[in-house]
Amino acid sequence: MKFLRRMFPSKYENIVTHEDFWDWFLAHHKTFWKAVHDGEKLEEVFFDTMMSKLNQIKDGIYFLTGMYDGQTVELILTADTNIKNIVFVEDLIKSAPDIANWKFTALKPEVDISKFQIKMENHTFTTENLFFYATQDDNYPDEIDLTIVYDKFNEAEKNIIINGVYIYLNNLLGELSSATMIDHLQIKGNDQENEELIPIAKLKDYLVWRESEFEQKYQHKRYSAQKDSWGSFEAALSNGKPYFAIANTTVLEWNHKASHPWVLKIEIRYEGKENNGLPNPEDMHAMNAFEEELNNVLIDTEGYLNIGRETADNLREIFFACREFRDSSRITHEMITKYSDQLNIEYHIYKDKYWQTFDRFKYS
């Protein structure tokens, strides 16, 4: 039989599209339901095969499962708070069919805080021992800079406590909010002298209020780079290799940076051994073609600002400031896939409301 399977592989062996994935799931959903319901052979019957199929759709999609009620199994797909993968989780769940006794959820939802606590080794995190306060900076008025106060914080168990608090916040706020609504976060003990501590149960309301004010302030801000000036920079790295950069020096002086709070950083790695860390002509041509095509789809007036690029030491980094993170991630992933046979490309998306990432361009 194994020989025959190799000669005539299952039509569900190669998962390429969302439709492929859900066709495969639909063919096995009764077996999966029984495994979760009965709690038997979960890893063998469900976990291993599920993870394998998700990896074929997109790296970085994970899942949780359990009984939602007596007859319904819930499958939660999660990006593990990785910003760039959130949209792929949401897209996959949106394409899910209706299957009896199954509930499909995109991203880990928030929980009922009154019934919730996290235990990690010797620590228990609850509404009774977690508080927060916000730090305001006149230079960065729209940043949400939070300090979480845990009354049993100690340096010896710092890593355990930080991990526990992050897990708690992920459940308190839900995965989407915890990943996207906080700009900076630190965790301390209850040794604050002049700060008014706010119960952690009020954190979600605080974040929603700040987010609403932010959106009202910046929702109509758009930018056109048609007449902008670009500057070029040359230097030598500490290892002696040359460094080249170009940047949009006009947009770096814009007063409404926070309206484009997401930084898209694209990394292209190349050999460069014979060119003192710089790309050879073939790689240079492919990188320029990639960047030009990306500029044609990430358009400034639609919320995607090309800030500039750096090239040195076998690496080119391209930077965009974006109004949002979903379409920018989806578009960039499609472009990388298109050029995957020519270039080694990776990308990251993170929040930087005041573009501190680009300070080095301003002072070069």
Short mmCIF file of C-alpha atoms in Angstrom, two decimals:
data_model
loop_
_atom_site.label_atom_id
_atom_site.label_comp_id
_atom_site.label_asym_id
_atom_site.label_seq_id
_atom_site.Cartn_x
_atom_site.Cartn_y
_atom_site.Cartn_z
CA MET A 1 0.00 0.00 0.00
CA LYS A 2 2.85 2.44 0.80
CA PHE A 3 4.29 1.73 -2.66
CA LEU A 4 0.94 2.49 -4.27
CA ARG A 5 0.64 5.73 -2.26
CA ARG A 6 3.97 6.87 -3.65
CA MET A 7 2.87 6.07 -7.19
CA PHE A 8 -0.59 7.63 -6.77
CA PRO A 9 -0.31 10.32 -4.08
CA SER A 10 -3.43 11.68 -2.41
CA LYS A 11 -4.98 14.70 -4.06
CA TYR A 12 -4.63 16.41 -0.66
CA GLU A 13 -0.88 15.81 -0.43
CA ASN A 14 0.15 19.19 -1.86
CA ILE A 15 -1.66 22.16 -0.32
CA VAL A 16 -1.21 25.35 -2.36
CA THR A 17 -4.38 27.42 -2.01
CA HIS A 18 -6.84 28.12 0.77
CA GLU A 19 -9.37 26.01 -1.12
CA ASP A 20 -6.90 23.09 -1.12
CA PHE A 21 -6.49 23.39 2.64
CA TRP A 22 -10.18 23.46 3.44
CA ASP A 23 -10.95 20.64 0.99
CA TRP A 24 -8.36 18.57 2.86
CA PHE A 25 -9.81 19.58 6.23
CA LEU A 26 -13.35 18.81 5.10
CA ALA A 27 -12.26 15.32 4.04
CA HIS A 28 -10.94 14.60 7.56
CA HIS A 29 -13.03 16.79 9.86
CA LYS A 30 -14.94 13.90 11.48
CA THR A 31 -11.71 12.12 12.41
CA PHE A 32 -10.27 15.38 13.77
CA TRP A 33 -13.45 16.13 15.73
CA LYS A 34 -13.38 12.72 17.40
CA ALA A 35 -9.70 13.06 18.32
CA VAL A 36 -10.28 16.43 20.02
CA HIS A 37 -13.58 15.39 21.62
CA ASP A 38 -12.20 12.14 23.02
CA GLY A 39 -8.74 13.50 23.76
CA GLU A 40 -7.12 10.43 22.21
CA LYS A 41 -4.21 10.29 19.74
CA LEU A 42 -4.41 14.06 19.31
CA GLU A 43 -0.80 14.47 18.28
CA GLU A 44 -0.79 11.56 15.87
CA VAL A 45 -4.23 12.06 14.31
CA PHE A 46 -4.56 15.83 14.33
CA PHE A 47 -1.61 17.96 15.50
CA ASP A 48 1.15 16.62 13.25
CA THR A 49 -0.90 16.55 10.06
CA MET A 50 -2.48 19.93 10.78
CA MET A 51 0.88 21.62 11.31
CA SER A 52 2.25 20.05 8.14
CA LYS A 53 -0.62 21.39 6.02
CA LEU A 54 -0.48 24.87 7.57
CA ASN A 55 3.23 25.06 6.79
CA GLN A 56 2.43 24.41 3.14
CA ILE A 57 0.09 27.42 3.13
CA LYS A 58 2.42 29.81 4.98
CA ASP A 59 5.25 29.55 7.48
CA GLY A 60 4.39 31.10 10.82
CA ILE A 61 0.75 30.04 11.18
CA TYR A 62 0.06 28.02 14.33
CA PHE A 63 -3.08 26.68 15.96
CA LEU A 64 -4.89 25.88 19.18
CA THR A 65 -7.86 23.59 19.56
CA GLY A 66 -10.31 22.39 22.18
CA MET A 67 -14.00 21.96 22.92
CA TYR A 68 -15.93 25.23 22.54
CA ASP A 69 -19.01 23.57 24.00
CA GLY A 70 -20.25 20.00 24.42
CA GLN A 71 -20.55 19.36 20.68
CA THR A 72 -18.39 22.03 19.02
CA VAL A 73 -14.64 21.92 18.49
CA GLU A 74 -12.95 25.30 18.09
CA LEU A 75 -9.89 25.67 15.87
CA ILE A 76 -7.99 28.89 16.54
CA LEU A 77 -5.33 29.88 14.03
CA THR A 78 -2.69 32.21 15.45
CA ALA A 79 0.26 34.23 14.16
CA ASP A 80 1.87 34.05 17.62
CA THR A 81 1.66 37.90 17.65
CA ASN A 82 3.94 38.18 14.57
CA ILE A 83 2.54 41.26 12.83
CA LYS A 84 3.39 40.26 9.27
CA ASN A 85 1.52 36.93 9.55
CA ILE A 86 -1.72 38.26 11.04
CA VAL A 87 -3.27 38.95 7.64
CA PHE A 88 -2.56 35.41 6.42
CA VAL A 89 -4.30 33.92 9.44
CA GLU A 90 -7.29 36.19 8.90
CA ASP A 91 -7.45 35.41 5.17
CA LEU A 92 -7.36 31.67 5.77
CA ILE A 93 -10.14 31.80 8.35
CA LYS A 94 -12.28 34.04 6.09
CA SER A 95 -12.16 31.32 3.44
CA ALA A 96 -13.26 28.56 5.84
CA PRO A 97 -16.44 26.63 4.93
CA ASP A 98 -19.30 26.01 7.33
CA ILE A 99 -18.72 22.60 8.92
CA ALA A 100 -21.13 21.17 11.47
CA ASN A 101 -19.76 21.08 15.03
CA TRP A 102 -16.72 23.20 14.16
CA LYS A 103 -15.94 26.84 15.02
CA PHE A 104 -13.04 28.56 13.24
CA THR A 105 -11.41 31.62 14.85
CA ALA A 106 -8.71 33.95 13.55
CA LEU A 107 -6.17 34.89 16.25
CA LYS A 108 -6.40 34.16 19.94
CA PRO A 109 -9.45 35.96 21.36
CA GLU A 110 -9.59 37.88 24.63
CA VAL A 111 -10.92 36.00 27.63
CA ASP A 112 -13.30 36.85 30.47
CA ILE A 113 -10.87 38.54 32.82
CA SER A 114 -13.01 37.85 35.90
CA LYS A 115 -12.42 34.11 35.44
CA PHE A 116 -8.83 34.23 34.27
CA GLN A 117 -5.34 33.85 35.70
CA ILE A 118 -1.95 32.69 34.49
CA LYS A 119 0.30 30.43 36.56
CA MET A 120 4.01 30.12 35.81
CA GLU A 121 6.21 28.26 38.27
CA ASN A 122 5.91 30.19 41.56
CA HIS A 123 3.92 33.09 40.15
CA THR A 124 0.23 33.64 39.55
CA PHE A 125 -0.87 36.64 37.49
CA THR A 126 -4.38 37.99 38.15
CA THR A 127 -6.41 41.19 38.29
CA GLU A 128 -5.43 41.41 41.94
CA ASN A 129 -1.66 41.79 41.45
CA LEU A 130 -1.25 43.46 38.05
CA PHE A 131 -1.54 47.21 37.41
CA PHE A 132 -0.35 49.67 34.78
CA TYR A 133 0.46 53.29 34.15
CA ALA A 134 1.24 55.26 31.00
CA THR A 135 4.28 57.47 30.41
CA GLN A 136 3.77 60.62 28.36
CA ASP A 137 6.54 62.20 26.27
CA ASP A 138 5.91 65.61 24.70
CA ASN A 139 8.26 64.68 21.84
CA TYR A 140 6.18 61.58 21.03
CA PRO A 141 2.65 62.45 22.18
CA ASP A 142 0.86 59.65 20.33
CA GLU A 143 3.04 56.77 21.51
CA ILE A 144 1.47 54.35 23.96
CA ASP A 145 4.29 53.70 26.41
CA LEU A 146 3.10 51.43 29.21
CA THR A 147 4.59 50.06 32.39
CA ILE A 148 3.01 46.94 33.85
CA VAL A 149 3.44 46.69 37.61
CA TYR A 150 3.55 43.23 39.20
CA ASP A 151 3.69 43.27 42.98
CA LYS A 152 5.97 40.22 43.25
CA PHE A 153 8.51 41.26 40.63
CA ASN A 154 12.12 40.31 41.36
CA GLU A 155 15.25 40.36 39.21
CA ALA A 156 16.14 36.73 39.91
CA GLU A 157 12.95 35.54 38.20
CA LYS A 158 12.69 38.38 35.71
CA ASN A 159 12.45 36.21 32.58
CA ILE A 160 9.71 34.00 34.05
CA ILE A 161 7.72 37.04 35.16
CA ILE A 162 8.05 38.86 31.83
CA ASN A 163 6.93 35.76 29.95
CA GLY A 164 3.96 35.33 32.30
CA VAL A 165 2.87 38.95 31.96
CA TYR A 166 3.06 38.81 28.16
CA ILE A 167 0.94 35.66 28.11
CA TYR A 168 -1.53 37.32 30.46
CA LEU A 169 -1.80 40.41 28.24
CA ASN A 170 -2.23 38.25 25.16
CA ASN A 171 -5.26 36.65 26.79
CA LEU A 172 -6.57 39.83 28.41
CA LEU A 173 -6.50 41.88 25.20
CA GLY A 174 -6.68 39.19 22.56
CA GLU A 175 -3.86 38.52 20.13
CA LEU A 176 -4.65 41.31 17.66
CA SER A 177 -4.86 44.10 20.23
CA SER A 178 -1.84 42.96 22.24
CA ALA A 179 0.25 42.83 19.06
CA THR A 180 -0.83 46.14 17.53
CA MET A 181 -2.04 48.64 20.14
CA ILE A 182 0.99 49.03 22.44
CA ASP A 183 4.11 50.85 21.24
CA HIS A 184 6.45 50.26 24.19
CA LEU A 185 6.07 48.04 27.24
CA GLN A 186 8.15 47.45 30.34
CA ILE A 187 7.48 45.41 33.47
CA LYS A 188 8.45 46.49 36.98
CA GLY A 189 7.77 45.84 40.64
CA ASN A 190 5.51 47.86 42.89
CA ASP A 191 8.14 50.43 43.84
CA GLN A 192 6.78 53.43 41.96
CA GLU A 193 6.72 56.62 44.00
CA ASN A 194 4.68 59.16 42.05
CA GLU A 195 2.69 57.11 39.57
CA GLU A 196 -1.00 56.41 39.95
CA LEU A 197 -1.49 52.69 39.38
CA ILE A 198 -4.49 51.65 37.29
CA PRO A 199 -6.06 48.16 37.64
CA ILE A 200 -5.10 45.90 34.74
CA ALA A 201 -8.79 45.21 34.08
CA LYS A 202 -9.06 48.78 32.71
CA LEU A 203 -6.22 48.37 30.21
CA LYS A 204 -8.40 47.42 27.23
CA ASP A 205 -10.66 50.44 27.71
CA TYR A 206 -7.62 52.70 27.96
CA LEU A 207 -6.12 51.34 24.74
CA VAL A 208 -9.40 51.63 22.84
CA TRP A 209 -9.70 55.26 23.94
CA ARG A 210 -6.12 56.08 22.86
CA GLU A 211 -6.58 54.29 19.54
CA SER A 212 -9.82 56.17 18.83
CA GLU A 213 -8.14 59.53 19.47
CA PHE A 214 -5.22 58.54 17.29
CA GLU A 215 -7.42 57.50 14.36
CA GLN A 216 -9.45 60.73 14.51
CA LYS A 217 -6.25 62.78 14.51
CA TYR A 218 -4.59 61.10 11.53
CA GLN A 219 -7.30 59.42 9.44
CA HIS A 220 -7.20 62.03 6.64
CA LYS A 221 -3.43 62.50 6.41
CA ARG A 222 -2.05 61.54 2.99
CA TYR A 223 1.29 62.21 1.35
CA SER A 224 2.61 62.57 -2.20
CA ALA A 225 6.32 62.17 -2.77
CA GLN A 226 6.21 63.36 -6.38
CA LYS A 227 8.34 66.49 -5.77
CA ASP A 228 10.47 65.17 -2.91
CA SER A 229 14.25 65.37 -2.76
CA TRP A 230 16.47 62.35 -2.22
CA GLY A 231 19.89 62.31 -0.60
CA SER A 232 22.72 59.83 -1.01
CA PHE A 233 25.14 58.80 1.74
CA GLU A 234 28.48 57.03 1.61
CA ALA A 235 30.59 55.78 4.50
CA ALA A 236 32.79 52.91 5.64
CA LEU A 237 31.71 50.30 8.17
CA SER A 238 33.85 49.40 11.16
CA ASN A 239 35.16 46.41 9.17
CA GLY A 240 36.31 48.75 6.40
CA LYS A 241 33.68 47.71 3.87
CA PRO A 242 31.79 50.43 1.96
CA TYR A 243 28.30 51.57 2.91
CA PHE A 244 25.87 53.26 0.51
CA ALA A 245 22.40 54.62 1.23
CA ILE A 246 19.74 56.78 -0.35
CA ALA A 247 16.84 58.35 1.53
CA ASN A 248 13.86 60.61 0.92
CA THR A 249 15.16 63.61 2.87
CA THR A 250 11.93 65.58 2.34
CA VAL A 251 9.53 63.10 3.88
CA LEU A 252 11.89 62.60 6.84
CA GLU A 253 11.02 66.18 7.87
CA TRP A 254 7.25 65.61 7.62
CA ASN A 255 5.29 66.61 10.73
CA HIS A 256 2.70 63.84 10.50
CA LYS A 257 4.88 60.74 10.67
CA ALA A 258 2.58 59.01 13.14
CA SER A 259 -0.09 58.75 10.44
CA HIS A 260 2.15 56.05 8.89
CA PRO A 261 3.10 54.15 12.06
CA TRP A 262 4.18 50.81 10.55
CA VAL A 263 7.71 50.22 9.27
CA LEU A 264 8.20 47.63 6.55
CA LYS A 265 11.83 46.50 6.44
CA ILE A 266 12.89 44.28 3.55
CA GLU A 267 16.20 42.44 3.72
CA ILE A 268 17.91 41.12 0.58
CA ARG A 269 21.02 39.04 1.18
CA TYR A 270 23.54 38.45 -1.59
CA GLU A 271 27.04 36.97 -1.95
CA GLY A 272 29.20 40.04 -2.55
CA LYS A 273 32.44 38.23 -1.75
CA GLU A 274 34.33 39.54 -4.75
CA ASN A 275 32.95 43.10 -4.48
CA ASN A 276 33.94 44.01 -0.93
CA GLY A 277 30.42 43.33 0.34
CA LEU A 278 28.61 45.01 -2.56
CA PRO A 279 26.33 43.16 -5.02
CA ASN A 280 27.53 41.94 -8.40
CA PRO A 281 25.84 43.37 -11.53
CA GLU A 282 23.39 40.47 -11.83
CA ASP A 283 22.20 40.79 -8.23
CA MET A 284 22.07 44.58 -8.53
CA HIS A 285 19.85 44.33 -11.60
CA ALA A 286 17.47 41.89 -9.87
CA MET A 287 17.31 44.00 -6.69
CA ASN A 288 16.59 47.17 -8.61
CA ALA A 289 13.86 45.43 -10.62
CA PHE A 290 12.30 44.09 -7.41
CA GLU A 291 12.35 47.52 -5.75
CA GLU A 292 10.94 49.27 -8.82
CA GLU A 293 8.07 46.79 -9.06
CA LEU A 294 7.40 47.10 -5.33
CA ASN A 295 7.25 50.88 -5.67
CA ASN A 296 4.63 50.48 -8.37
CA VAL A 297 2.26 48.65 -6.02
CA LEU A 298 3.10 50.30 -2.66
CA ILE A 299 2.00 53.78 -3.70
CA ASP A 300 2.68 56.90 -1.62
CA THR A 301 -0.78 58.47 -1.96
CA GLU A 302 -2.35 55.18 -0.85
CA GLY A 303 -0.35 55.10 2.36
CA TYR A 304 3.05 53.56 1.57
CA LEU A 305 6.09 55.84 1.71
CA ASN A 306 9.43 54.66 0.34
CA ILE A 307 11.90 56.03 2.88
CA GLY A 308 15.10 54.69 1.38
CA ARG A 309 17.59 51.85 1.30
CA GLU A 310 20.99 50.82 2.61
CA THR A 311 23.51 48.57 0.86
CA ALA A 312 26.59 47.16 2.56
CA ASP A 313 28.28 43.98 3.80
CA ASN A 314 26.24 41.50 1.70
CA LEU A 315 22.90 43.04 2.64
CA ARG A 316 20.45 45.51 1.13
CA GLU A 317 17.71 46.85 3.38
CA ILE A 318 14.70 48.69 1.93
CA PHE A 319 12.38 50.72 4.16
CA PHE A 320 8.77 51.81 3.80
CA ALA A 321 6.55 53.65 6.28
CA CYS A 322 2.97 52.37 6.00
CA ARG A 323 -0.47 53.43 7.18
CA GLU A 324 -1.42 49.80 7.81
CA PHE A 325 0.19 46.38 8.13
CA ARG A 326 -2.19 43.96 6.38
CA ASP A 327 -2.01 44.88 2.70
CA SER A 328 1.64 45.86 2.98
CA SER A 329 2.43 42.37 4.29
CA ARG A 330 0.27 40.61 1.72
CA ILE A 331 1.72 42.58 -1.21
CA THR A 332 5.31 42.20 -0.05
CA HIS A 333 4.90 38.45 0.41
CA GLU A 334 3.53 38.13 -3.13
CA MET A 335 6.45 40.11 -4.53
CA ILE A 336 9.02 38.07 -2.62
CA THR A 337 7.45 34.87 -3.92
CA LYS A 338 7.69 36.22 -7.46
CA TYR A 339 11.43 36.92 -7.07
CA SER A 340 12.26 33.86 -4.95
CA ASP A 341 14.23 32.20 -7.76
CA GLN A 342 16.46 35.28 -8.12
CA LEU A 343 16.89 36.80 -4.68
CA ASN A 344 17.09 35.79 -1.02
CA ILE A 345 14.52 38.11 0.56
CA GLU A 346 12.98 38.37 4.04
CA TYR A 347 10.80 41.09 5.53
CA HIS A 348 9.62 42.40 8.88
CA ILE A 349 6.84 44.76 9.96
CA TYR A 350 6.90 46.63 13.26
CA LYS A 351 5.45 49.74 14.84
CA ASP A 352 7.51 52.94 14.92
CA LYS A 353 5.13 55.92 15.04
CA TYR A 354 7.86 58.56 14.96
CA TRP A 355 10.20 56.78 12.54
CA GLN A 356 13.07 56.58 15.00
CA THR A 357 14.40 53.80 12.79
CA PHE A 358 15.39 56.46 10.27
CA ASP A 359 17.19 58.91 12.55
CA ARG A 360 20.52 57.77 11.12
CA PHE A 361 19.49 59.08 7.69
CA LYS A 362 18.77 62.52 9.12
CA TYR A 363 22.16 62.81 10.79
CA SER A 364 24.34 61.11 8.19
#
